[in-house]
PDB file of C-alpha atoms in Angstrom:
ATOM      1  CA  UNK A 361     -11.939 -21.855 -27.489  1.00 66.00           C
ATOM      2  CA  UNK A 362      -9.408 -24.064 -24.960  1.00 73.00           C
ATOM      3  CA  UNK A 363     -11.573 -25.612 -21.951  1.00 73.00           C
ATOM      4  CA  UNK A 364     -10.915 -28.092 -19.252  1.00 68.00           C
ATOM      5  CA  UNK A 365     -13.277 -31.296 -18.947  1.00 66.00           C
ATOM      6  CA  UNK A 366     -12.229 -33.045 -15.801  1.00 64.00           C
ATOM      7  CA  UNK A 367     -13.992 -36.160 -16.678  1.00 61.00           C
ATOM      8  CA  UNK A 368     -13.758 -39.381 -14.903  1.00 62.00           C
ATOM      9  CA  UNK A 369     -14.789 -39.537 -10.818  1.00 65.00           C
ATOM     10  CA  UNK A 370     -11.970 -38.253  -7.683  1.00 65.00           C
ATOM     11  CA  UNK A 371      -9.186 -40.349  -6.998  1.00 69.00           C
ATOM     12  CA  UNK A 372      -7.856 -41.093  -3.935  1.00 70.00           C
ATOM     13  CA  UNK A 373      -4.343 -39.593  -3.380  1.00 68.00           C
ATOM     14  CA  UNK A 374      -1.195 -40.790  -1.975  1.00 72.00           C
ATOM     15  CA  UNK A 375       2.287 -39.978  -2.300  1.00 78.00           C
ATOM     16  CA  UNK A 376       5.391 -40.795  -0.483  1.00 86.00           C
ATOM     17  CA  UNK A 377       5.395 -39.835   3.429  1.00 87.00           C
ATOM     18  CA  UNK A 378       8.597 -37.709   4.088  1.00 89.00           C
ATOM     19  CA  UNK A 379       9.974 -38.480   7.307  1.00 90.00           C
ATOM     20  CA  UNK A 380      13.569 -37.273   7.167  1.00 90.00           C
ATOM     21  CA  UNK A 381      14.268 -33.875   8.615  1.00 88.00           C
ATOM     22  CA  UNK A 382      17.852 -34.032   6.341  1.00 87.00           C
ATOM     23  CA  UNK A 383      19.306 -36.395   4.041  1.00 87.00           C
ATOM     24  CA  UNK A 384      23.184 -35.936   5.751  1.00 89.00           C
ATOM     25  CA  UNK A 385      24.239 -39.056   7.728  1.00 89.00           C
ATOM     26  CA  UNK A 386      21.116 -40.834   6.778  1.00 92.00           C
ATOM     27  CA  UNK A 387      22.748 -44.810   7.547  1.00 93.00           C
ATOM     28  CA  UNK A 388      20.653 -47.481   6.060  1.00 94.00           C
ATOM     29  CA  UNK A 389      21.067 -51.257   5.784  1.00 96.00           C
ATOM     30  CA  UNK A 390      19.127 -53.676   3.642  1.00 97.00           C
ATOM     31  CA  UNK A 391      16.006 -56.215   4.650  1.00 98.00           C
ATOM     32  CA  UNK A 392      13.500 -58.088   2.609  1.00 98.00           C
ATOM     33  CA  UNK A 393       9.944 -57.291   3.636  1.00 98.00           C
ATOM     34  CA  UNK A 394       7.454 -60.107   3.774  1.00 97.00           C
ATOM     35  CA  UNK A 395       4.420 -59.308   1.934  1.00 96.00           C
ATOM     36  CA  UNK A 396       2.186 -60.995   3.531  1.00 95.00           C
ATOM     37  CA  UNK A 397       2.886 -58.411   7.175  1.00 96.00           C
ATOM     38  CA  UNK A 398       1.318 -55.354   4.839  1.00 96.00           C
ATOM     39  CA  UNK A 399      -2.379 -55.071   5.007  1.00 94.00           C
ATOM     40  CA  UNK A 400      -4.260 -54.519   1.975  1.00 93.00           C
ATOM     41  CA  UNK A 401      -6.151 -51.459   1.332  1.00 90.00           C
ATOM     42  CA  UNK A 402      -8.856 -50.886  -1.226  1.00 88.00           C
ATOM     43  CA  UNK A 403      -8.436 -47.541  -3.302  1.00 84.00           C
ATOM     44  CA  UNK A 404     -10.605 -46.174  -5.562  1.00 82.00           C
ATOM     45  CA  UNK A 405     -12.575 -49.638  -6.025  1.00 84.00           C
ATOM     46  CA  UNK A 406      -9.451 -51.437  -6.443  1.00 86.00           C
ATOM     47  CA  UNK A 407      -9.325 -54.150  -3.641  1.00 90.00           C
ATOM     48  CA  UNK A 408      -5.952 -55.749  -2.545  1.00 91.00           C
ATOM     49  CA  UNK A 409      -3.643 -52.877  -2.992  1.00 91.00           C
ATOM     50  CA  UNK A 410      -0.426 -52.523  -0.675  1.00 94.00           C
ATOM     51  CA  UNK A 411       1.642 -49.957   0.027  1.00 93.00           C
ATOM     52  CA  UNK A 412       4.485 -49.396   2.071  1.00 95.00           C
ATOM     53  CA  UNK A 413       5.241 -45.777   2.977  1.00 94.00           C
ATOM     54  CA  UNK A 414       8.912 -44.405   4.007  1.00 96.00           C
ATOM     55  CA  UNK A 415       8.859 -43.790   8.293  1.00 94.00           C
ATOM     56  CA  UNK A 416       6.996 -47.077   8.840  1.00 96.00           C
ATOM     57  CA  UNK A 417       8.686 -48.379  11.886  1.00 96.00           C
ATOM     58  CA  UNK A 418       9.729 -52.204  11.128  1.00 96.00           C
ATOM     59  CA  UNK A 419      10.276 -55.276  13.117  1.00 96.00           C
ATOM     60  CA  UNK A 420      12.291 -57.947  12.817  1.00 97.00           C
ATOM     61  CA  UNK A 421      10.138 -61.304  12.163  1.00 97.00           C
ATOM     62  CA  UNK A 422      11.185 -64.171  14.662  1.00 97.00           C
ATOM     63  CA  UNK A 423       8.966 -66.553  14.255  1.00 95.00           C
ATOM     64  CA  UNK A 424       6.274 -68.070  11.744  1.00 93.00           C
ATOM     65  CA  UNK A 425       6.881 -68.800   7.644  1.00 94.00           C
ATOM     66  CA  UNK A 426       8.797 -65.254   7.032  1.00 95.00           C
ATOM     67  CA  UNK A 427      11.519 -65.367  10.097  1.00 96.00           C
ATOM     68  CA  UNK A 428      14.504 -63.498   9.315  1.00 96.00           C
ATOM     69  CA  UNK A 429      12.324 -61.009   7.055  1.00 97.00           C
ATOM     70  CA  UNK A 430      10.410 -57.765   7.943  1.00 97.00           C
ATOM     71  CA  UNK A 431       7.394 -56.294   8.294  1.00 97.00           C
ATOM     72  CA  UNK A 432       5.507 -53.176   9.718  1.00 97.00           C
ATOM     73  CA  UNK A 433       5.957 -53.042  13.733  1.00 96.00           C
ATOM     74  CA  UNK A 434       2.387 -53.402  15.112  1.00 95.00           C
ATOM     75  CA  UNK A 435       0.379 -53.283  18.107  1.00 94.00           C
ATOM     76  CA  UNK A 436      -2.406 -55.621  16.924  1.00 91.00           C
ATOM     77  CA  UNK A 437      -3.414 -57.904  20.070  1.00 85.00           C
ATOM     78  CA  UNK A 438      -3.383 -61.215  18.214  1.00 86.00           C
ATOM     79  CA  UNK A 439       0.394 -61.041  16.767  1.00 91.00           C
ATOM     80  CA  UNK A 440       2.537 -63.899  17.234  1.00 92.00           C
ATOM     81  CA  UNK A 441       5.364 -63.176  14.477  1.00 95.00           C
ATOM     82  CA  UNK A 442       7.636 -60.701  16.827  1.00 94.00           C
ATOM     83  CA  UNK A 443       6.837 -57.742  14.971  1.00 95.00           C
ATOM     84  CA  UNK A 444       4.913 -56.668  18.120  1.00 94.00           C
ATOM     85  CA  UNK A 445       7.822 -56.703  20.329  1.00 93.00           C
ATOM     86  CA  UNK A 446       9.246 -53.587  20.535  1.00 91.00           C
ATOM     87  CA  UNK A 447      13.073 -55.340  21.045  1.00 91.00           C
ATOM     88  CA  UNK A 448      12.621 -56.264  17.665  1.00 94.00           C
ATOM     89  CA  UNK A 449      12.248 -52.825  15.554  1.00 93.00           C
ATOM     90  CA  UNK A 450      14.964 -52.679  13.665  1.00 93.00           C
ATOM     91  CA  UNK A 451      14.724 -49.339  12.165  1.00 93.00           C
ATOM     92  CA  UNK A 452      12.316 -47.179   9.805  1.00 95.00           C
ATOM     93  CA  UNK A 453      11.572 -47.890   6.359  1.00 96.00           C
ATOM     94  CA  UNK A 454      13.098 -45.418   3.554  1.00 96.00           C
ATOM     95  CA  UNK A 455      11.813 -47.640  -0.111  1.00 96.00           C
ATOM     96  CA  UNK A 456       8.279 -46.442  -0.983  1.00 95.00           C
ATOM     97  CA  UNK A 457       6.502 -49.207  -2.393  1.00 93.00           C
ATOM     98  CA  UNK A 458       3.380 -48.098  -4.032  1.00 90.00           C
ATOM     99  CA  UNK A 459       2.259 -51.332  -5.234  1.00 89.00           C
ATOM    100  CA  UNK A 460       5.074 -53.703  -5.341  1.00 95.00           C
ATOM    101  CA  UNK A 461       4.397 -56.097  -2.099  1.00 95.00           C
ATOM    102  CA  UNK A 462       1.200 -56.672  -3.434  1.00 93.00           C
ATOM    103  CA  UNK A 463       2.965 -59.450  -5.826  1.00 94.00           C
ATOM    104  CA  UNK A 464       6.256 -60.621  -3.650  1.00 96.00           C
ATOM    105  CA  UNK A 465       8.298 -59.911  -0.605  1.00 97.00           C
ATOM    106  CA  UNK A 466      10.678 -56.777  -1.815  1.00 97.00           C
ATOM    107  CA  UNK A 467      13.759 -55.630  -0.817  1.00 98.00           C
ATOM    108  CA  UNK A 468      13.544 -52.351   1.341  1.00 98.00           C
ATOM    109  CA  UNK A 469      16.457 -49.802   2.807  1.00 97.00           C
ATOM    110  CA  UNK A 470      15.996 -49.774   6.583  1.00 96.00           C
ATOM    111  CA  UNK A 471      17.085 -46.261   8.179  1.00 94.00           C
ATOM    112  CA  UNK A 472      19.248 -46.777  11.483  1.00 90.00           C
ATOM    113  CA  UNK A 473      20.747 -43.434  12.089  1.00 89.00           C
ATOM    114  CA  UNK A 474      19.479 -40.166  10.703  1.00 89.00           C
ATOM    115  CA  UNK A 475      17.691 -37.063  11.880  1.00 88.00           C
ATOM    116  CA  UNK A 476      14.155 -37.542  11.214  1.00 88.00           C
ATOM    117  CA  UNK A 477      10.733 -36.294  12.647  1.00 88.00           C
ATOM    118  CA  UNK A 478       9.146 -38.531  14.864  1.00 87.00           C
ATOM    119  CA  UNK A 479       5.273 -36.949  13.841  1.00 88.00           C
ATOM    120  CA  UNK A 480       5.816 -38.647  10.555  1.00 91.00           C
ATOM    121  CA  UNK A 481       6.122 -42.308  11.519  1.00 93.00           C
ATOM    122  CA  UNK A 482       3.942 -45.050  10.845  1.00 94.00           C
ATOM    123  CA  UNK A 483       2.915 -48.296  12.465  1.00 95.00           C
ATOM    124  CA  UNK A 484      -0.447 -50.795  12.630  1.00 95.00           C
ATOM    125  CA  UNK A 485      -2.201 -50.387  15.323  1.00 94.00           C
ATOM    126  CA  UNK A 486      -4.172 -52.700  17.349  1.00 93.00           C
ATOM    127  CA  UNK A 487      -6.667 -52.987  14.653  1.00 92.00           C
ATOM    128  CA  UNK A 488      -4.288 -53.557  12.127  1.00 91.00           C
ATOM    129  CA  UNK A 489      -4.798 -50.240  10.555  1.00 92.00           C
ATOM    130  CA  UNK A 490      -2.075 -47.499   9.728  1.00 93.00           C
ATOM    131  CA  UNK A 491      -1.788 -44.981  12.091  1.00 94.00           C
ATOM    132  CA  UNK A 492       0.671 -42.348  13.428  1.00 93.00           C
ATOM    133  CA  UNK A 493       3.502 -44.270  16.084  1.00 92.00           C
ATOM    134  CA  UNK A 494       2.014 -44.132  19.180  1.00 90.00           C
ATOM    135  CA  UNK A 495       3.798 -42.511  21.930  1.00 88.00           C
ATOM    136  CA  UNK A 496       5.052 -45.971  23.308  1.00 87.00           C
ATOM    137  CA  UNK A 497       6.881 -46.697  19.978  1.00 88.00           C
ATOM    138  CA  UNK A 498       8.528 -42.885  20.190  1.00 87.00           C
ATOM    139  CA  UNK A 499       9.792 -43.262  23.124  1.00 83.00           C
ATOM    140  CA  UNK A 500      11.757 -46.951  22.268  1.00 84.00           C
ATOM    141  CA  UNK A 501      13.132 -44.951  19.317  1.00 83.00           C
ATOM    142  CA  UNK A 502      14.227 -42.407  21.635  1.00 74.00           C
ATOM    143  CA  UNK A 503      12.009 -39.356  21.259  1.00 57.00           C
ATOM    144  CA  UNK A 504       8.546 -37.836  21.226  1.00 52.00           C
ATOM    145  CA  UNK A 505       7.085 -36.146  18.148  1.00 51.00           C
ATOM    146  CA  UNK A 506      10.079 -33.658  17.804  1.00 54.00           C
ATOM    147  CA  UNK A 507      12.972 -33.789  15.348  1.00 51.00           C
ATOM    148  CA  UNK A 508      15.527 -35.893  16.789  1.00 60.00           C
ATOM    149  CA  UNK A 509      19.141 -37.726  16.055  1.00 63.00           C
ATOM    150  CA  UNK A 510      17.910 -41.550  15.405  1.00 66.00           C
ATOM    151  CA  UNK A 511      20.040 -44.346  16.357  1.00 66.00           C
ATOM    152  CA  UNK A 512      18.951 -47.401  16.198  1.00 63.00           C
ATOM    153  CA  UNK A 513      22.479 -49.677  16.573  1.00 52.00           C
TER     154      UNK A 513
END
Protein backbone atom coordinates (compact mmCIF):
# COMPACT_ATOMS: atom_id res chain seq x y z
CA UNK A 1 0.00 0.00 0.00
CA UNK A 2 1.47 3.76 -1.18
CA UNK A 3 2.45 5.88 2.09
CA UNK A 4 4.24 9.08 2.70
CA UNK A 5 7.43 9.09 5.11
CA UNK A 6 8.40 12.69 5.52
CA UNK A 7 11.72 11.87 6.88
CA UNK A 8 14.47 14.25 7.53
CA UNK A 9 13.79 17.48 10.15
CA UNK A 10 11.71 21.12 8.83
CA UNK A 11 13.45 23.33 6.66
CA UNK A 12 13.44 26.75 6.74
CA UNK A 13 11.66 28.35 3.71
CA UNK A 14 12.35 31.15 1.47
CA UNK A 15 11.43 32.11 -1.87
CA UNK A 16 11.66 35.17 -3.91
CA UNK A 17 9.88 38.43 -2.34
CA UNK A 18 7.49 39.86 -5.07
CA UNK A 19 7.47 43.44 -4.97
CA UNK A 20 6.12 44.52 -8.35
CA UNK A 21 2.46 45.35 -8.52
CA UNK A 22 2.90 44.84 -12.71
CA UNK A 23 5.62 43.91 -14.89
CA UNK A 24 4.59 46.92 -17.74
CA UNK A 25 7.14 49.78 -17.76
CA UNK A 26 9.25 48.05 -15.24
CA UNK A 27 12.87 50.28 -16.25
CA UNK A 28 15.92 48.69 -14.85
CA UNK A 29 19.63 49.44 -15.19
CA UNK A 30 22.56 47.28 -14.22
CA UNK A 31 24.99 47.46 -10.86
CA UNK A 32 27.40 45.03 -9.34
CA UNK A 33 26.60 44.31 -5.72
CA UNK A 34 29.45 44.03 -3.28
CA UNK A 35 29.24 40.98 -1.31
CA UNK A 36 30.66 41.85 1.45
CA UNK A 37 27.32 44.79 2.21
CA UNK A 38 24.93 41.41 2.56
CA UNK A 39 24.82 39.98 5.98
CA UNK A 40 25.05 36.41 6.42
CA UNK A 41 22.31 34.39 7.76
CA UNK A 42 22.45 30.89 9.15
CA UNK A 43 19.62 28.49 7.78
CA UNK A 44 18.89 25.30 8.77
CA UNK A 45 22.48 24.85 10.51
CA UNK A 46 24.15 26.15 7.56
CA UNK A 47 26.18 29.28 8.71
CA UNK A 48 27.32 31.98 6.15
CA UNK A 49 24.48 31.90 3.75
CA UNK A 50 23.46 35.19 1.76
CA UNK A 51 20.69 36.10 0.07
CA UNK A 52 19.54 38.95 -1.70
CA UNK A 53 15.78 39.27 -2.16
CA UNK A 54 14.01 41.38 -5.13
CA UNK A 55 12.49 45.02 -3.34
CA UNK A 56 15.68 45.46 -1.29
CA UNK A 57 16.20 49.14 -1.52
CA UNK A 58 20.03 49.74 -2.64
CA UNK A 59 22.57 52.40 -2.19
CA UNK A 60 25.12 53.54 -4.05
CA UNK A 61 28.66 52.82 -2.22
CA UNK A 62 30.85 56.09 -2.04
CA UNK A 63 33.39 55.34 -0.09
CA UNK A 64 35.56 52.35 1.39
CA UNK A 65 37.12 49.13 -0.82
CA UNK A 66 33.69 48.59 -2.96
CA UNK A 67 32.99 52.45 -4.17
CA UNK A 68 31.17 52.57 -7.29
CA UNK A 69 29.35 49.13 -6.33
CA UNK A 70 26.10 48.42 -4.35
CA UNK A 71 24.76 47.17 -1.52
CA UNK A 72 21.52 46.97 0.67
CA UNK A 73 20.50 50.68 1.90
CA UNK A 74 20.75 50.52 5.74
CA UNK A 75 20.10 52.32 8.79
CA UNK A 76 22.79 50.64 10.93
CA UNK A 77 24.39 53.52 13.24
CA UNK A 78 28.02 52.61 12.57
CA UNK A 79 27.95 52.84 8.53
CA UNK A 80 30.51 54.76 6.89
CA UNK A 81 30.25 53.32 3.15
CA UNK A 82 27.20 55.79 1.95
CA UNK A 83 24.76 53.17 1.80
CA UNK A 84 23.14 54.93 4.80
CA UNK A 85 22.54 58.09 3.07
CA UNK A 86 19.38 58.17 1.73
CA UNK A 87 20.76 60.58 -1.47
CA UNK A 88 22.42 57.60 -2.42
CA UNK A 89 19.54 54.82 -3.08
CA UNK A 90 19.66 54.23 -6.34
CA UNK A 91 16.74 52.07 -6.87
CA UNK A 92 15.28 48.52 -5.73
CA UNK A 93 16.76 45.32 -6.45
CA UNK A 94 14.87 42.92 -9.09
CA UNK A 95 17.90 39.64 -9.34
CA UNK A 96 17.11 37.15 -6.53
CA UNK A 97 20.21 35.78 -5.38
CA UNK A 98 19.66 32.81 -3.26
CA UNK A 99 23.13 32.00 -2.61
CA UNK A 100 25.31 33.58 -5.12
CA UNK A 101 26.98 36.70 -3.07
CA UNK A 102 28.01 34.33 -0.69
CA UNK A 103 31.14 33.55 -3.17
CA UNK A 104 31.62 37.08 -5.23
CA UNK A 105 30.16 40.46 -5.86
CA UNK A 106 27.23 39.67 -8.65
CA UNK A 107 25.73 41.57 -11.09
CA UNK A 108 22.08 42.67 -10.13
CA UNK A 109 19.11 44.60 -12.28
CA UNK A 110 18.30 47.75 -10.31
CA UNK A 111 14.47 48.83 -10.78
CA UNK A 112 14.14 52.76 -11.37
CA UNK A 113 10.66 53.18 -12.61
CA UNK A 114 7.85 50.71 -12.16
CA UNK A 115 4.67 50.34 -10.17
CA UNK A 116 5.47 48.41 -7.20
CA UNK A 117 4.14 48.00 -3.55
CA UNK A 118 5.93 49.80 -1.10
CA UNK A 119 4.82 46.96 1.94
CA UNK A 120 7.16 44.65 0.16
CA UNK A 121 10.50 46.43 0.42
CA UNK A 122 13.44 45.54 2.24
CA UNK A 123 16.31 47.27 3.97
CA UNK A 124 18.90 46.59 7.19
CA UNK A 125 18.02 48.16 9.88
CA UNK A 126 19.95 49.65 12.60
CA UNK A 127 20.95 46.31 13.77
CA UNK A 128 21.92 45.17 10.59
CA UNK A 129 19.05 42.84 10.28
CA UNK A 130 16.41 42.63 7.35
CA UNK A 131 13.42 44.28 7.96
CA UNK A 132 10.43 45.89 6.17
CA UNK A 133 11.57 49.83 4.76
CA UNK A 134 10.85 51.93 7.39
CA UNK A 135 8.58 54.74 6.83
CA UNK A 136 11.59 57.23 6.39
CA UNK A 137 12.91 55.19 3.39
CA UNK A 138 9.06 55.22 1.82
CA UNK A 139 8.72 58.42 1.90
CA UNK A 140 12.39 59.28 -0.10
CA UNK A 141 11.00 56.79 -2.65
CA UNK A 142 7.96 58.73 -2.79
CA UNK A 143 5.19 56.82 -1.04
CA UNK A 144 3.91 55.04 2.04
CA UNK A 145 3.01 51.34 2.03
CA UNK A 146 0.49 51.72 -0.93
CA UNK A 147 0.99 50.76 -4.57
CA UNK A 148 2.59 53.54 -6.22
CA UNK A 149 4.33 54.78 -9.74
CA UNK A 150 8.27 54.54 -8.74
CA UNK A 151 10.67 56.87 -10.18
CA UNK A 152 13.74 56.95 -9.13
CA UNK A 153 15.68 59.23 -12.10
Amino acid sequence: MPSFNAGGSTRTPFGRNEFLRSVRDVKTESYTCAASTVPSQTIDGVSGQKILQPGTVMSKITSGAETGKVGPFTLEAGNTDGRKTAANIVGINDTFLPWQLAERDVEIAVVYEAAIVGSRLIELDATGAWAAASAGTLTTLGTGTAVYEYRMK
